[in-house]
Coordinates of C-alpha atoms and ligand atoms in Angstrom, one line a residue:
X17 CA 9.0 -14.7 24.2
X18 CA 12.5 -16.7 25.1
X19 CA 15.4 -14.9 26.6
X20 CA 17.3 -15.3 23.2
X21 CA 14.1 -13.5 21.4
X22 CA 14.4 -11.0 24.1
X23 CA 18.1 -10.3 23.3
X24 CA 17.2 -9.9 19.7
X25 CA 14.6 -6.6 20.1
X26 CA 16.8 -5.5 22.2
X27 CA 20.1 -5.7 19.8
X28 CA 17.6 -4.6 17.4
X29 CA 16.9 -1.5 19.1
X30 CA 20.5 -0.7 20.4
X31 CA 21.6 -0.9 16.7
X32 CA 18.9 1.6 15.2
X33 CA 19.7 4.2 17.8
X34 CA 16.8 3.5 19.5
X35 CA 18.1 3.2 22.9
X36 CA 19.9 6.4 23.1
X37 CA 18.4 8.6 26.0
X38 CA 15.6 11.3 24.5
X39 CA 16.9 14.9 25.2
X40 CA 14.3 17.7 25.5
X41 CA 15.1 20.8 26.3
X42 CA 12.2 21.6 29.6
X43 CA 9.9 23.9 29.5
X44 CA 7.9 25.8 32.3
X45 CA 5.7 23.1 32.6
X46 CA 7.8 20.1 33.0
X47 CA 6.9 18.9 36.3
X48 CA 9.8 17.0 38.0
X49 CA 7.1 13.7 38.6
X50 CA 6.7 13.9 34.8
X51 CA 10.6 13.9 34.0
X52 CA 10.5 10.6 36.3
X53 CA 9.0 8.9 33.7
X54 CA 11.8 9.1 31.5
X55 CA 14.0 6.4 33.1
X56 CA 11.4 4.1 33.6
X57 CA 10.6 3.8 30.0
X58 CA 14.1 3.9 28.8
X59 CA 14.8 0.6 31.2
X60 CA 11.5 -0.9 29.9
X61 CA 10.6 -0.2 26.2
X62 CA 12.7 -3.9 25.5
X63 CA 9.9 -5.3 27.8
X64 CA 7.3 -3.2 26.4
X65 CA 7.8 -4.6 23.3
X66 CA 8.6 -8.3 24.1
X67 CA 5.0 -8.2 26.2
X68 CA 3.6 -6.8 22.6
X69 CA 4.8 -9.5 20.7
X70 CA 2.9 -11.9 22.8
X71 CA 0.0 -10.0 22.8
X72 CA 0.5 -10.0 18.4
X73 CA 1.0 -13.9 18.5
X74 CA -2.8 -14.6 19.6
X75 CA -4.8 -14.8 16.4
X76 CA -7.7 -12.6 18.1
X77 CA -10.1 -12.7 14.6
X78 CA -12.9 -11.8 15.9
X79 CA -15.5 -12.3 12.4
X80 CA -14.1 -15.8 12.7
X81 CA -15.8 -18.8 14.9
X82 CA -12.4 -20.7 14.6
X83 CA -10.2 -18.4 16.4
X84 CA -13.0 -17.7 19.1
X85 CA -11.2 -19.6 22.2
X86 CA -8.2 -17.3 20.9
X87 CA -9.9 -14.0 21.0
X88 CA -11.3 -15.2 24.7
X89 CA -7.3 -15.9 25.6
X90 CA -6.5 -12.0 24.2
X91 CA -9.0 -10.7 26.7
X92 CA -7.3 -13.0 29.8
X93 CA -4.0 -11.6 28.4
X94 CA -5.2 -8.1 28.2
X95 CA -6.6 -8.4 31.7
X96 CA -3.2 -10.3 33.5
X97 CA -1.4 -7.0 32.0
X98 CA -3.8 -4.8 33.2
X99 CA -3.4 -6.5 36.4
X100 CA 0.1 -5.9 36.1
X101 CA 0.5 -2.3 35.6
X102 CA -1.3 -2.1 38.9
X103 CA -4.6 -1.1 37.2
X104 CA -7.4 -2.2 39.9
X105 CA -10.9 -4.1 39.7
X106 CA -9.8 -6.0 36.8
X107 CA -12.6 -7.7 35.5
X108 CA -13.2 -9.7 32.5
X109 CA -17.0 -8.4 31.7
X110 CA -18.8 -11.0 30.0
X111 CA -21.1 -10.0 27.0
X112 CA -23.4 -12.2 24.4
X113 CA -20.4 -12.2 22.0
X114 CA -16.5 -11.4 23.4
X115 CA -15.7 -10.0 26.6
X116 CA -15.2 -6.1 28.1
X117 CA -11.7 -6.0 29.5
X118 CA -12.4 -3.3 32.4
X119 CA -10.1 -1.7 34.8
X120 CA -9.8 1.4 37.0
X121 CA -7.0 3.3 38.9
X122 CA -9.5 5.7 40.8
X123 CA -7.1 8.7 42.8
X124 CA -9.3 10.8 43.5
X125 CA -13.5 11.0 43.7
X126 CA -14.1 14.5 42.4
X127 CA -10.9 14.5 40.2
X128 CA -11.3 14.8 36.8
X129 CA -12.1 11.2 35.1
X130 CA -10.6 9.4 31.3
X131 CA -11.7 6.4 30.0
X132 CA -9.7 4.7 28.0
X133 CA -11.1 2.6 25.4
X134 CA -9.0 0.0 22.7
X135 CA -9.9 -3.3 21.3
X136 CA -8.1 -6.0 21.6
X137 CA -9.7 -8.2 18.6
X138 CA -8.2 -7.8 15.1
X139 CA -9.1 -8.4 11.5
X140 CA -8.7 -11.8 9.5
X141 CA -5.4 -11.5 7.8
X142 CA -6.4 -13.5 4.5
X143 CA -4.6 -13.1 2.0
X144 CA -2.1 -14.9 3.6
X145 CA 0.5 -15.5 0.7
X146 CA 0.8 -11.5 0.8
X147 CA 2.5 -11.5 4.0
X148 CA 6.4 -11.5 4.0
X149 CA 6.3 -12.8 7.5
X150 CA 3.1 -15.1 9.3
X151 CA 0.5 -12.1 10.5
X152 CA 0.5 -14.0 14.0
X153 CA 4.7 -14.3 14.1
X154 CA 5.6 -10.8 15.0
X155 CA 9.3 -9.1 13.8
X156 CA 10.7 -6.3 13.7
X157 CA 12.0 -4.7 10.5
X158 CA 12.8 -1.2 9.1
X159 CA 11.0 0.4 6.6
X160 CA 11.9 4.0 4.7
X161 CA 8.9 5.4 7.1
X162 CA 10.3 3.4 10.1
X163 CA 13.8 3.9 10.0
X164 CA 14.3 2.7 13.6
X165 CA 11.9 -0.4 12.9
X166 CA 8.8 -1.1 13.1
X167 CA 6.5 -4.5 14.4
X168 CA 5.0 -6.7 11.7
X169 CA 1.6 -8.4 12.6
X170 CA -1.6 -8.3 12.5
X171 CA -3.0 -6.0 15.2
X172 CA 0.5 -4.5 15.3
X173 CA -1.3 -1.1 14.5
X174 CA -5.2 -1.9 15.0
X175 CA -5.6 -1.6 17.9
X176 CA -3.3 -4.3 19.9
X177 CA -0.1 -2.1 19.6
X178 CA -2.2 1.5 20.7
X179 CA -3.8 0.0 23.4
X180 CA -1.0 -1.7 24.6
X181 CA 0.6 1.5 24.7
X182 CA -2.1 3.1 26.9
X183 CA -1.4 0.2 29.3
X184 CA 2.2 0.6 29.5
X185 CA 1.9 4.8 30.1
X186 CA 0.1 3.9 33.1
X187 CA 2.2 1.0 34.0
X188 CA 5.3 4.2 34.0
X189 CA 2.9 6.5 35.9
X190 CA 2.1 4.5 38.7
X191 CA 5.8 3.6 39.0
X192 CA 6.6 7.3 39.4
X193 CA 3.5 8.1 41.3
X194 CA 2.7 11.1 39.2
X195 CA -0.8 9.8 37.8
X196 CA -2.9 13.0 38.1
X197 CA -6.9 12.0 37.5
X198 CA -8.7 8.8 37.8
X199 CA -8.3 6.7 34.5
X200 CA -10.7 3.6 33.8
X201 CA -10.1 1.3 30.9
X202 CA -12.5 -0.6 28.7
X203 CA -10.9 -2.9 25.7
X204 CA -13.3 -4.9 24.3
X205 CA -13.4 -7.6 21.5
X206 CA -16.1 -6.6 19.0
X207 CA -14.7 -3.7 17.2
X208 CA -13.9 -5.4 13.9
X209 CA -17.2 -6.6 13.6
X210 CA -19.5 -4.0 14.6
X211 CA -19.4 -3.5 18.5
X212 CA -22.9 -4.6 18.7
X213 CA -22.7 -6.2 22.1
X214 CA -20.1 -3.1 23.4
X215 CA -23.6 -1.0 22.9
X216 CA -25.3 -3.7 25.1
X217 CA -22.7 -3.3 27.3
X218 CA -22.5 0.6 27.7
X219 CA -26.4 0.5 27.9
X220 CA -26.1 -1.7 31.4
X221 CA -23.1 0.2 32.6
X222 CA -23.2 3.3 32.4
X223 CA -22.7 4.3 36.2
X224 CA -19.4 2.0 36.0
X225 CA -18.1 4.0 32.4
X226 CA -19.3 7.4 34.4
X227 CA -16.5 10.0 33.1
X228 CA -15.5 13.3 31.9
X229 CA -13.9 12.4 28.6
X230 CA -13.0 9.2 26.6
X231 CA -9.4 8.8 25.4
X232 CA -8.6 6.5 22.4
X233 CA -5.8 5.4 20.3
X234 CA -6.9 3.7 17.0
X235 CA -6.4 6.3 14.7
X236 CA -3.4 7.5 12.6
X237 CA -1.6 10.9 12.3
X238 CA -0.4 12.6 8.8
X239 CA 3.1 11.3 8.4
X240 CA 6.6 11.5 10.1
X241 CA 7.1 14.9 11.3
X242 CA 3.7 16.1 10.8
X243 CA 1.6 15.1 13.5
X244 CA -2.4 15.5 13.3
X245 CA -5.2 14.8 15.9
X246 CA -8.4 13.0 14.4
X247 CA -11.5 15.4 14.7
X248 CA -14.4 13.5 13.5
X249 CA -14.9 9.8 11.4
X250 CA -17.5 8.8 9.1
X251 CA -20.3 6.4 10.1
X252 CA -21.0 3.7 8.4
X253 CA -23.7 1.6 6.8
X254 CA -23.5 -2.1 5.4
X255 CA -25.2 -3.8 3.0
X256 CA -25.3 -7.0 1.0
X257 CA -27.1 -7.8 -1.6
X258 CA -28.4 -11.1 -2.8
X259 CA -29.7 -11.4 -6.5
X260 CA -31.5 -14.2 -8.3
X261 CA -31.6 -15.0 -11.6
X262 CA -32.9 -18.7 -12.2
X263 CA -33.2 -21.3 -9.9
X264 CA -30.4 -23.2 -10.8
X265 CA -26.9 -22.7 -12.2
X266 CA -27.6 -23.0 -16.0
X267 CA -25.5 -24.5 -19.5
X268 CA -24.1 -21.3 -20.6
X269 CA -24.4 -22.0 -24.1
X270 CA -28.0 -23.9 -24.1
X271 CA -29.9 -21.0 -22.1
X272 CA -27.1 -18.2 -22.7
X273 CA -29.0 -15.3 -24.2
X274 CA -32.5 -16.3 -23.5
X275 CA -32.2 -15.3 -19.0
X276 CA -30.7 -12.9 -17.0
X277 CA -27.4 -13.5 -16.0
X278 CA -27.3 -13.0 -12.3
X279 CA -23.6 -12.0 -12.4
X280 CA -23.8 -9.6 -15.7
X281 CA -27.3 -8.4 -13.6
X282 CA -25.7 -7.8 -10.5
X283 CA -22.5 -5.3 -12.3
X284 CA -25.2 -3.7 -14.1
X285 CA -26.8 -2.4 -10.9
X286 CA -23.6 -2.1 -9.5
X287 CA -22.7 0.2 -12.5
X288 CA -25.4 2.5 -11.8
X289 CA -24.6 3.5 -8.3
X290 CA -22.5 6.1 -9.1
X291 CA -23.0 9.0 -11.6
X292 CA -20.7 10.5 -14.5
X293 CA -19.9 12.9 -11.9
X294 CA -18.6 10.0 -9.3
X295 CA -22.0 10.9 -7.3
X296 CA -23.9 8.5 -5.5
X297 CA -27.0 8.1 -7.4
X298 CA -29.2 6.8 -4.6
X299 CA -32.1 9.5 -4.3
X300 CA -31.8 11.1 -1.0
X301 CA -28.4 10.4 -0.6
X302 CA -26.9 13.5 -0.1
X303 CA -30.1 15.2 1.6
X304 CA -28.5 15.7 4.8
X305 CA -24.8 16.4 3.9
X306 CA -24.2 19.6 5.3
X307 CA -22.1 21.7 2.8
X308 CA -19.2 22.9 4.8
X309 CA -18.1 26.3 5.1
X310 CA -15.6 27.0 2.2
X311 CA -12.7 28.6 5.1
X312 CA -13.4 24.8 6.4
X313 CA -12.4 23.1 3.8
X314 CA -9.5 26.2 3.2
X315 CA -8.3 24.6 6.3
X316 CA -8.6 21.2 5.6
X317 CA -6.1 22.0 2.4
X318 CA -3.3 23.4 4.6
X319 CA -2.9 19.2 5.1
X320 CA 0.6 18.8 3.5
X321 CA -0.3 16.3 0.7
X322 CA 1.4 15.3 -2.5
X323 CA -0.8 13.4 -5.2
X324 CA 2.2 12.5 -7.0
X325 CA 3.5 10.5 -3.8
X326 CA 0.3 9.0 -3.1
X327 CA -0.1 7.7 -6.4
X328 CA 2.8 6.5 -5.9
X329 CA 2.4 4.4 -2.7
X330 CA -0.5 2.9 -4.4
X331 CA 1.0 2.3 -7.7
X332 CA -1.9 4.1 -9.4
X333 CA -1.8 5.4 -12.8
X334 CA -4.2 8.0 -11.5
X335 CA -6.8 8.8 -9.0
X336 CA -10.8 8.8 -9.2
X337 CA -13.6 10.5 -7.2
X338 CA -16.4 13.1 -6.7
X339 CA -15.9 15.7 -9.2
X340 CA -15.1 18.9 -7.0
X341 CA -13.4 17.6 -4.3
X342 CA -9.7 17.2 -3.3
X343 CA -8.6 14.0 -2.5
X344 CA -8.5 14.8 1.1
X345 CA -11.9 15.6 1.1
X346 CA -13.3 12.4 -1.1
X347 CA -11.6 10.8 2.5
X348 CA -12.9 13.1 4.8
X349 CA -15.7 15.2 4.6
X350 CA -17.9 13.5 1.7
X351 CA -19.9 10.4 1.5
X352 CA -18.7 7.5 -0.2
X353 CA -20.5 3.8 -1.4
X354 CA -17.8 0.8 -1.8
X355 CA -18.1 -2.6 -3.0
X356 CA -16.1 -4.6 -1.0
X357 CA -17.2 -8.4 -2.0
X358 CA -18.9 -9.4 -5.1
X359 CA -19.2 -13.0 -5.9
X360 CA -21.1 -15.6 -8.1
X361 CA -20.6 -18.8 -10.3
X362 CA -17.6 -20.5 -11.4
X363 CA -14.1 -19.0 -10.0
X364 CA -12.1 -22.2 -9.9
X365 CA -9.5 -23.7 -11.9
X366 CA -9.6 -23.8 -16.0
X367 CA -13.0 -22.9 -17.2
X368 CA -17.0 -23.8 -16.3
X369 CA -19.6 -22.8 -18.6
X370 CA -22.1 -21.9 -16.9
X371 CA -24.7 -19.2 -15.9
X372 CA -25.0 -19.1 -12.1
X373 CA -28.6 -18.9 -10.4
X374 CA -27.2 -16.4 -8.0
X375 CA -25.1 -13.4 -7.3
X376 CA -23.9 -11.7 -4.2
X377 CA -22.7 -8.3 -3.8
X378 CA -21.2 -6.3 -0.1
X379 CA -21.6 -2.7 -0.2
X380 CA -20.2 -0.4 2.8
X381 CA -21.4 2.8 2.1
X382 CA -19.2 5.7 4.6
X383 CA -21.3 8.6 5.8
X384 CA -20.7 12.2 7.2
X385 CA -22.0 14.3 9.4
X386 CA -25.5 14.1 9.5
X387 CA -26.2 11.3 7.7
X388 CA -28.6 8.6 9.3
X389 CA -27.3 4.7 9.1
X390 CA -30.5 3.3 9.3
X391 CA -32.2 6.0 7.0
X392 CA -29.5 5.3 4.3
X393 CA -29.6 1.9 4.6
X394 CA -33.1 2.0 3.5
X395 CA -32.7 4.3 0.7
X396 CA -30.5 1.9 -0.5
X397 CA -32.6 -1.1 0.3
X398 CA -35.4 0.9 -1.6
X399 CA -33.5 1.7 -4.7
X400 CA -32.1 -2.1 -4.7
X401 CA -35.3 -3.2 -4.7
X402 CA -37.1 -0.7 -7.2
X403 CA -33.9 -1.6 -9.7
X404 CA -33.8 -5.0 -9.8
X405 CA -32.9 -6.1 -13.4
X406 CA -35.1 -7.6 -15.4
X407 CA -35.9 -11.2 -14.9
X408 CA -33.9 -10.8 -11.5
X409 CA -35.2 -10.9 -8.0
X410 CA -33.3 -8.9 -5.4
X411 CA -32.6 -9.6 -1.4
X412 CA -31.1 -6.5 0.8
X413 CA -29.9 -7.5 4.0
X414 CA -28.3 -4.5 6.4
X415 CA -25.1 -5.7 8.3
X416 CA -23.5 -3.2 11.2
X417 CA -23.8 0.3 10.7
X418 CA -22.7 3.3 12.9
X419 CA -23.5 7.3 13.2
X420 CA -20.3 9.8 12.2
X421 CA -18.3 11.8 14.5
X422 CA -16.9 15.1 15.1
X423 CA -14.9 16.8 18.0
X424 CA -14.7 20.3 18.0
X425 CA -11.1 21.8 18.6
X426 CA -12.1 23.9 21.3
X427 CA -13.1 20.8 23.4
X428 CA -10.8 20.7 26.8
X429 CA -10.2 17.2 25.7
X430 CA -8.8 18.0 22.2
X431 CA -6.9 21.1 24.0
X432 CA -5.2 18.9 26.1
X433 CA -4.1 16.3 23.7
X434 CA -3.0 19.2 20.8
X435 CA -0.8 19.8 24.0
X436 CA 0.3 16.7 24.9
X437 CA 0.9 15.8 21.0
X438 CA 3.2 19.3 21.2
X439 CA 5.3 18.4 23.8
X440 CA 6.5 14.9 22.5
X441 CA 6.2 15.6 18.4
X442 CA 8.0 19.4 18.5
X443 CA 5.4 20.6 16.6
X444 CA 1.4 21.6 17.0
X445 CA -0.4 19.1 15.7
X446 CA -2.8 19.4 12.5
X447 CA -6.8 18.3 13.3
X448 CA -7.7 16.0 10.6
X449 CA -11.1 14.2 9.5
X450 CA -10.5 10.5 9.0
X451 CA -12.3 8.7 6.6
X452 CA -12.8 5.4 8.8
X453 CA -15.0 4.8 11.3
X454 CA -15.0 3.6 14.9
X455 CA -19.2 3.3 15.1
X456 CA -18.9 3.2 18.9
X457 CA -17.5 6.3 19.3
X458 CA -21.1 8.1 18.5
X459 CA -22.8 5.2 21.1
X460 CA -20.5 6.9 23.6
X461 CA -21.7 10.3 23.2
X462 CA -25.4 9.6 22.8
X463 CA -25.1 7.4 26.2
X464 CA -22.6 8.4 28.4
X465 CA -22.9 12.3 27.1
X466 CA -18.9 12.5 26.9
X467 CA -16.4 13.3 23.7
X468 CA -14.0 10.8 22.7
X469 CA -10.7 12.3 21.9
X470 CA -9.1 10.0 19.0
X471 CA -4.8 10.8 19.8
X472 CA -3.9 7.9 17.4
X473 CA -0.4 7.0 16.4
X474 CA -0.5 5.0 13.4
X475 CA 0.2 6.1 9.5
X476 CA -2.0 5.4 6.8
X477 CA 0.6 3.8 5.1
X478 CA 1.3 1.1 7.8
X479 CA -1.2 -0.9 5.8
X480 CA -4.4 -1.8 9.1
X481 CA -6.6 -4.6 7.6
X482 CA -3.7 -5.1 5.1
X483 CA -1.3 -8.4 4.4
X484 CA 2.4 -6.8 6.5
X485 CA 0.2 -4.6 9.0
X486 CA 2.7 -2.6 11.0
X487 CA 3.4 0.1 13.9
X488 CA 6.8 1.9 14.6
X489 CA 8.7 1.2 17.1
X490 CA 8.8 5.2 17.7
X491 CA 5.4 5.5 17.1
X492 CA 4.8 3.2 20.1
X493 CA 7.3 4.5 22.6
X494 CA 6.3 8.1 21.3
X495 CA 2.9 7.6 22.3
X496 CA 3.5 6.3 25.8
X497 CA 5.5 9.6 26.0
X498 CA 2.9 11.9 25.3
X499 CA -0.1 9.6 26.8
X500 CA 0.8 10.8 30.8
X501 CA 1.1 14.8 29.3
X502 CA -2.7 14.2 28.4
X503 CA -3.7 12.7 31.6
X504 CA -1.6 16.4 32.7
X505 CA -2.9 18.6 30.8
X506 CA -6.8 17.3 30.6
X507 CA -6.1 17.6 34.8
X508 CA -5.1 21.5 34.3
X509 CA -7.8 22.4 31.7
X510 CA -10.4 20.5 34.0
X511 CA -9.6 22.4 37.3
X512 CA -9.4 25.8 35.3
Ligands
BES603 N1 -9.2 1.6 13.9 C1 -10.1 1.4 12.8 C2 -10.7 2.7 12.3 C3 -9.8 3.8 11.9 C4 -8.5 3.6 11.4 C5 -10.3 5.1 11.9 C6 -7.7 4.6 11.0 C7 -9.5 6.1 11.5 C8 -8.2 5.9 11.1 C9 -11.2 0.4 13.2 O1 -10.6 -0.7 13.8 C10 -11.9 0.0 12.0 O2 -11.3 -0.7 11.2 N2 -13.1 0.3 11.8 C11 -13.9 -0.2 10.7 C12 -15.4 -0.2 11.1 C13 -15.8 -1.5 11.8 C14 -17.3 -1.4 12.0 C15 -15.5 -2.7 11.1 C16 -13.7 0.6 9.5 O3 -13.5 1.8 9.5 O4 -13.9 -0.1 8.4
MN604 MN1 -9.2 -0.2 15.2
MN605 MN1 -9.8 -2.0 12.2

């Protein structure tokens, strides 16, 4: 970033406000090595941000083989910063696919232990003409949820920007010498693609990620003013389907009538994947869905949540889902199946008659607690394969999958961060189910037998894997704020 773009975030942020010194009235437990935080980030967030926009401008895609040598640049970026904020043993860990980004600042062998994890690769950012400004140009802009601005880019939100933020916390911290447990950090490059070769990695290194509790930002929180904790995300399971009609793309109006269309074939099966009721129809799918308790799901409507301004945001004439569910829960705490890609024959200018010899179908089905991925995966494969329409043949192929996952409240790790979230927001934060999924998160538990605690800072509406992604700029500085209260309060609810 040149000194004149430098200039301009930080005119930017003078004129919204955002400059002006926070004022908090202290309480008990405001430690004078935390209040020394304060200046530090007030004399840096114009930094902060200019190092972010760099960060934004590397197209780190990721599912892409073009933008490879830029997602291998993110990870030497992400390592010279971690370098930077005096994190130690930098390494860039190589993998069979992107690299582990690893650092530690160790203070103290029998202190309590975090790991941090991020990821530093993003999503494509097709369609491009839907972007007001290029995904890889960050700018800032306000929005009527971000009236002090917020960063437009890909990765702005997921998960460059809450990474980043994670980085700059302990960049503060060491400044102030008031780090209170050992923190390690492990951003890797996989995530939007499956994390397969994280999981090779966490298998061969599991003495080196050796902690006590996993800290992540790469979620989202409610809204402005009410601020939530993610408890638990669904798993996942991936599917595409390939189906064959005849074995070559046919005259429309000579053999019309007479075969199977594989593209009318294909939305027929499609159609029948879901009941009346907006069920699933796959036998077995719902064996293993636990019914949860009714005070649960009492709780779970306590969520502030207007229909008529979600509608709204989405510029839907009205919603759909599983009959007997709230719309909080179709996102939450019930299973789902989703075309996300169906394709087949002739979509290009004017008009082709013709029927194609093939059509293509990707289906991500999201699963709760205690669904199987693999299990699913072949109940679907199974009823695929037993419903092929006639004269069709059908191919299942499984892409990345991942178990669900839930953190109970009580957990010293969630305690802490309700905390930490209190101090910084004003106001106890809600736990909240999220309907996405992070399929590491469940790897972690199974092989390093440690929570992850999911203290994300993003809103739902600041469109992740949408054209204009987006983070706010308070949602950023916030979260460096109330990062170094975890690392306090984990410290005080481990020693207890
Ligand atoms: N950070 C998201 C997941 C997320 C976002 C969870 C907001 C909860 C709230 C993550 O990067 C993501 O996009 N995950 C993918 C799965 C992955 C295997 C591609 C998802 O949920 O689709
Ligand atoms: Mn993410
Ligand atoms: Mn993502």
């Amino acid at each position: 970033m040149s000194v004149f773009e430098r200039k301009l975030v930080r005119d930017f942020l003078h004129k919204t406000g955002h400059f002006c010194p926070i004022r908090r009235t202290l309480n008990a437990q405001n430690t004078a090595t935390q209040m020394n935080i304060q200046p530090f980030l007030q004399e840096n967030k114009d930094r902060f941000i200019s190092e972010l926009f760099e960060l934004l401008r590397l197209p780190s895609i990721s599912a892409d083989p073009t933008y490879s040598s830029s997602v291998e640049k993110t990870a030497e970026l992400v390592a010279y910063h971690m370098r930077n904020a005096g994190i130690s043993g930098v390494e860039i860990c190589p993998t069979p696919g992107f690299p582990v980004v690893y650092g530690e600042v160790i203070r103290n062998a029998t202190g309590p232990t975090v790991l941090v994890y991020g990821h530093y690769d993003v999503q494509p950012a097709d369609p491009l003409e839907l972007w007001e400004t290029p995904p890889f140009e960050p700018t800032l802009r306000i929005t009527s949820i971000h009236p002090n601005g917020a960063i437009f880019a890909r990765g702005a939100c997921d998960d460059k920007g809450q990474f980043f933020m994670h980085l700059k916390a302990i960049e503060a911290m060491m400044a102030s010498g008031s780090l209170p447990c050992n923190v390690k950090f492990m951003i890797e490059g996989e995530e939007e693609i499956g994390s397969a070769n994280l999981a090779w990695f966490v298998e061969r290194n599991k003495e080196k990620l050796a902690c006590d509790v996993i800290l992540i930002s790469d979620t989202g929180m409610l809204a402005p003013g009410v601020p939530s904790i993610t408890t638990g995300l669904r798993g996942l399971a991936y599917m595409e389907i390939e189906l064959t009609g005849p074995n070559r793309d046919l005259h429309s109006g000579l053999y019309g009538g007479a075969v199977a269309n594989p593209l009318n074939a294909i939305s027929a099966l499609i159609a029948q994947l879901h009941d009346k009721h907006g069920r699933v129809s796959i036998p077995g799918f719902y064996d293993k869905v636990a019914d949860l308790p009714s005070k649960f799901r009492q709780e779970l409507g306590l969520a502030p949540f207007s229909l008529e301004q979600y509608k709204d945001a989405l510029n839907l004439p009205d919603i759909k889902g599983e009959d007997g569910y709230s719309t909080l829960e179709r996102t939450s705490i019930r299973p789902t199946l989703d075309v996300n890609g169906l394709w087949g024959g002739y979509i290009g200018e004017g008009a082709k008659t013709v029927i194609p010899s093939k059509a293509y179908a990707k289906i991500s089905m999201r699963l709760v607690p205690h669904q199987d991925p693999e299990e699913i995966a072949l109940l679907f494969q199974a009823y695929i394969e037993s419903h092929a329409p006639q004269g069709t043949t059908v191919k299942v192929t499984p892409h990345h999958g991942g178990h669900p996952y839930v953190c109970p409240p009580e957990h010293p790790g969630y305690r802490a961060a309700h905390k930490a979230v209190q101090q910084i927001f004003g106001k106890a934060p809600i736990p909240v189910r999220s309907g996405g999924s992070i399929p590491i998160v469940a790897l972690f538990e199974k092989e390093l037998g440690v929570k992850s605690i999911l203290m994300g800072f993003g809103y739902d509406s600041d469109a992740i894997h949408s054209p204009n992604e987006h983070y706010g700029v308070d949602n950023f500085t916030k979260g460096i704020e109330t990062i170094p209260w975890f690392y306090t309060y984990y410290s005080e609810e481990f020693t207890q």
